[in-house]
Amino acid sequence: MPRPANPPAFHIITGGPGSGKTTLIDALALEGFHYMPEAGRAIIRDQVAIGGTALPWSDRAAFAELMLAWELLSWHEAHARAGPVIFDRGVPDVSGYLRVSGLPVPAHLSEAARLFRYQPRVFIAPPWRAIFMADAERRQDFAEAEATYEAMVAVYTELGYELMMLPFAPVTERACFVRSAIAGDLD
């Protein structure tokens, strides 16, 4: 599959865990934006339910492969949705996850990140201690959230994406920021 000259209207929101990405995407969905949910939490719930080991605390490489499969499926399914589609993470996030985990990024994952493209401008949520919370599915501490953010900055930059940092602001203001950027008002 050649790299598209004009990537589809797929907009990624990425960053470290607990930085408000999913809350922002939920708010945009209430406004009518189509979205593709994050892979990690769903995979964790499914693996726990079936007694699987493809979990970030058991088998990080297997967990990454499931995330890659999820992100590729989401990318394909999003083509059936009209208008802009917001992604809670994307294919490149899997590379960032492996880097943070100290695992090598396999060639097939690098190729997937090269081929399956999103809009060139990626929204990134910086680590935000005031809203960060761990839970049963998000076991990372704030230091790992910061490391994940740095890995995402590196991966997306290396892939030629332009990063737009989300403001430290209430979700309504963040949603306005994303809407304006998608509409081209922040150029």
Tab-separated table of C-alpha atoms in Angstrom:
chain	number	residue	atom	x	y	z
A	1	MET	CA	0.000	0.000	0.000
A	2	PRO	CA	1.618	3.287	-1.036
A	3	ARG	CA	1.693	6.233	1.328
A	4	PRO	CA	-1.317	8.400	0.432
A	5	ALA	CA	-0.627	11.893	-0.869
A	6	ASN	CA	-3.721	13.089	0.987
A	7	PRO	CA	-4.230	11.029	4.138
A	8	PRO	CA	-7.815	10.468	5.257
A	9	ALA	CA	-9.448	12.848	7.738
A	10	PHE	CA	-8.156	10.780	10.652
A	11	HIS	CA	-6.999	12.844	13.635
A	12	ILE	CA	-4.971	11.299	16.444
A	13	ILE	CA	-5.022	12.363	20.060
A	14	THR	CA	-2.061	10.802	21.860
A	15	GLY	CA	0.054	11.294	24.967
A	16	GLY	CA	0.837	9.524	28.191
A	17	PRO	CA	-1.729	7.697	30.303
A	18	GLY	CA	-3.936	9.817	32.512
A	19	SER	CA	-3.487	13.026	30.504
A	20	GLY	CA	-7.167	13.500	29.603
A	21	LYS	CA	-7.211	12.020	26.083
A	22	THR	CA	-10.244	9.774	26.488
A	23	THR	CA	-12.220	12.406	28.399
A	24	LEU	CA	-11.562	14.858	25.556
A	25	ILE	CA	-12.561	12.312	22.910
A	26	ASP	CA	-15.753	11.513	24.825
A	27	ALA	CA	-16.594	15.236	24.824
A	28	LEU	CA	-15.931	15.497	21.074
A	29	ALA	CA	-18.096	12.410	20.483
A	30	LEU	CA	-20.976	14.104	22.324
A	31	GLU	CA	-20.596	16.951	19.816
A	32	GLY	CA	-21.035	14.492	16.949
A	33	PHE	CA	-17.450	13.610	16.021
A	34	HIS	CA	-16.854	10.031	14.978
A	35	TYR	CA	-14.120	8.340	16.977
A	36	MET	CA	-12.127	5.145	17.305
A	37	PRO	CA	-11.535	4.031	20.907
A	38	GLU	CA	-8.214	3.219	22.548
A	39	ALA	CA	-6.968	-0.348	22.190
A	40	GLY	CA	-5.181	-0.761	25.523
A	41	ARG	CA	-8.059	-0.704	27.987
A	42	ALA	CA	-10.272	-2.946	25.849
A	43	ILE	CA	-7.480	-5.471	25.379
A	44	ILE	CA	-6.748	-5.498	29.109
A	45	ARG	CA	-10.442	-6.079	29.938
A	46	ASP	CA	-10.695	-8.894	27.382
A	47	GLN	CA	-7.450	-10.575	28.420
A	48	VAL	CA	-8.398	-10.454	32.094
A	49	ALA	CA	-11.863	-11.845	31.302
A	50	ILE	CA	-10.467	-14.821	29.381
A	51	GLY	CA	-7.459	-15.428	31.608
A	52	GLY	CA	-5.104	-14.346	28.829
A	53	THR	CA	-1.508	-13.272	29.323
A	54	ALA	CA	-1.217	-10.587	26.624
A	55	LEU	CA	-1.149	-7.910	29.323
A	56	PRO	CA	1.291	-5.076	30.004
A	57	TRP	CA	2.264	-6.707	33.320
A	58	SER	CA	2.607	-10.237	31.859
A	59	ASP	CA	3.637	-10.247	28.195
A	60	ARG	CA	4.276	-6.773	26.798
A	61	ALA	CA	5.263	-8.021	23.335
A	62	ALA	CA	2.015	-9.984	22.928
A	63	PHE	CA	0.064	-7.005	24.275
A	64	ALA	CA	1.751	-4.779	21.645
A	65	GLU	CA	0.815	-7.190	18.841
A	66	LEU	CA	-2.833	-7.103	19.949
A	67	MET	CA	-2.696	-3.296	20.049
A	68	LEU	CA	-1.255	-3.213	16.527
A	69	ALA	CA	-4.023	-5.499	15.236
A	70	TRP	CA	-6.633	-3.295	16.949
A	71	GLU	CA	-5.177	-0.069	15.508
A	72	LEU	CA	-5.015	-1.492	11.969
A	73	LEU	CA	-8.615	-2.676	12.198
A	74	SER	CA	-9.676	0.741	13.518
A	75	TRP	CA	-7.867	2.486	10.662
A	76	HIS	CA	-9.736	0.357	8.104
A	77	GLU	CA	-13.115	0.633	9.854
A	78	ALA	CA	-12.815	4.421	10.101
A	79	HIS	CA	-13.048	4.716	6.316
A	80	ALA	CA	-16.764	3.881	6.608
A	81	ARG	CA	-17.397	6.969	8.765
A	82	ALA	CA	-18.174	10.337	7.244
A	83	GLY	CA	-16.262	13.459	8.156
A	84	PRO	CA	-13.317	13.693	10.482
A	85	VAL	CA	-12.630	10.704	12.729
A	86	ILE	CA	-10.824	11.132	16.046
A	87	PHE	CA	-8.490	8.307	17.123
A	88	ASP	CA	-7.657	7.625	20.760
A	89	ARG	CA	-4.063	6.728	19.830
A	90	GLY	CA	-2.898	5.259	16.521
A	91	VAL	CA	-0.488	2.768	14.983
A	92	PRO	CA	2.616	4.827	15.952
A	93	ASP	CA	1.634	4.610	19.633
A	94	VAL	CA	2.461	0.907	19.601
A	95	SER	CA	6.073	1.761	18.730
A	96	GLY	CA	6.142	4.264	21.583
A	97	TYR	CA	4.773	1.649	23.965
A	98	LEU	CA	7.499	-0.823	22.994
A	99	ARG	CA	10.190	1.838	23.455
A	100	VAL	CA	8.949	2.676	26.941
A	101	SER	CA	8.884	-1.054	27.695
A	102	GLY	CA	12.513	-1.428	26.592
A	103	LEU	CA	11.511	-3.820	23.803
A	104	PRO	CA	12.611	-3.686	20.161
A	105	VAL	CA	10.210	-2.347	17.548
A	106	PRO	CA	9.770	-5.105	14.955
A	107	ALA	CA	10.147	-4.272	11.269
A	108	HIS	CA	6.497	-5.057	10.516
A	109	LEU	CA	5.382	-2.464	13.081
A	110	SER	CA	7.693	0.178	11.626
A	111	GLU	CA	6.280	-0.613	8.186
A	112	ALA	CA	2.706	-0.334	9.490
A	113	ALA	CA	3.458	3.097	10.975
A	114	ARG	CA	4.941	4.184	7.649
A	115	LEU	CA	2.021	2.918	5.546
A	116	PHE	CA	-1.069	3.592	7.634
A	117	ARG	CA	-1.062	7.369	7.876
A	118	TYR	CA	-3.244	9.892	9.645
A	119	GLN	CA	-3.548	13.648	9.291
A	120	PRO	CA	-0.083	15.226	9.531
A	121	ARG	CA	-1.036	17.239	12.619
A	122	VAL	CA	-1.296	15.100	15.766
A	123	PHE	CA	-2.754	16.340	19.044
A	124	ILE	CA	-0.656	15.385	22.060
A	125	ALA	CA	-1.732	15.624	25.680
A	126	PRO	CA	1.169	16.498	27.986
A	127	PRO	CA	1.516	14.819	31.380
A	128	TRP	CA	-0.778	16.584	33.825
A	129	ARG	CA	-0.269	15.645	37.457
A	130	ALA	CA	-3.467	17.373	38.598
A	131	ILE	CA	-5.692	14.970	36.638
A	132	PHE	CA	-3.505	11.836	36.620
A	133	MET	CA	-4.991	8.784	38.329
A	134	ALA	CA	-4.015	5.109	38.301
A	135	ASP	CA	-6.694	2.413	38.341
A	136	ALA	CA	-7.104	-1.342	37.796
A	137	GLU	CA	-6.337	-1.031	34.064
A	138	ARG	CA	-3.918	1.909	34.234
A	139	ARG	CA	-1.239	0.709	36.623
A	140	GLN	CA	1.445	3.154	35.484
A	141	ASP	CA	2.732	5.821	37.832
A	142	PHE	CA	3.235	9.450	36.860
A	143	ALA	CA	6.901	8.868	35.949
A	144	GLU	CA	5.836	6.255	33.394
A	145	ALA	CA	3.178	8.666	32.090
A	146	GLU	CA	5.944	11.215	31.513
A	147	ALA	CA	8.165	8.609	29.825
A	148	THR	CA	5.276	7.544	27.587
A	149	TYR	CA	4.665	11.153	26.576
A	150	GLU	CA	8.344	11.578	25.662
A	151	ALA	CA	8.274	8.331	23.638
A	152	MET	CA	5.202	9.529	21.718
A	153	VAL	CA	6.874	12.861	20.974
A	154	ALA	CA	9.905	11.009	19.591
A	155	VAL	CA	7.956	8.445	17.540
A	156	TYR	CA	5.526	10.887	15.936
A	157	THR	CA	8.293	13.396	15.206
A	158	GLU	CA	10.437	10.699	13.577
A	159	LEU	CA	7.468	9.742	11.388
A	160	GLY	CA	7.123	13.334	10.165
A	161	TYR	CA	4.000	14.333	12.061
A	162	GLU	CA	3.547	17.851	13.440
A	163	LEU	CA	2.647	17.795	17.134
A	164	MET	CA	0.065	20.188	18.572
A	165	MET	CA	0.222	20.222	22.351
A	166	LEU	CA	-3.158	20.299	24.026
A	167	PRO	CA	-3.488	23.107	26.563
A	168	PHE	CA	-3.697	22.500	30.305
A	169	ALA	CA	-7.335	23.549	30.353
A	170	PRO	CA	-10.822	22.238	31.114
A	171	VAL	CA	-12.166	19.681	28.660
A	172	THR	CA	-14.507	22.229	27.042
A	173	GLU	CA	-11.530	24.433	26.155
A	174	ARG	CA	-9.523	21.468	24.908
A	175	ALA	CA	-12.466	20.419	22.712
A	176	CYS	CA	-12.684	23.949	21.285
A	177	PHE	CA	-8.935	23.858	20.584
A	178	VAL	CA	-9.234	20.551	18.678
A	179	ARG	CA	-12.340	21.685	16.745
A	180	SER	CA	-10.597	24.897	15.706
A	181	ALA	CA	-7.447	23.060	14.608
A	182	ILE	CA	-9.429	20.520	12.573
A	183	ALA	CA	-11.359	23.361	10.923
A	184	GLY	CA	-8.058	25.030	10.015
A	185	ASP	CA	-8.603	28.013	12.295
A	186	LEU	CA	-5.253	27.521	14.086
A	187	ASP	CA	-3.028	27.513	10.988
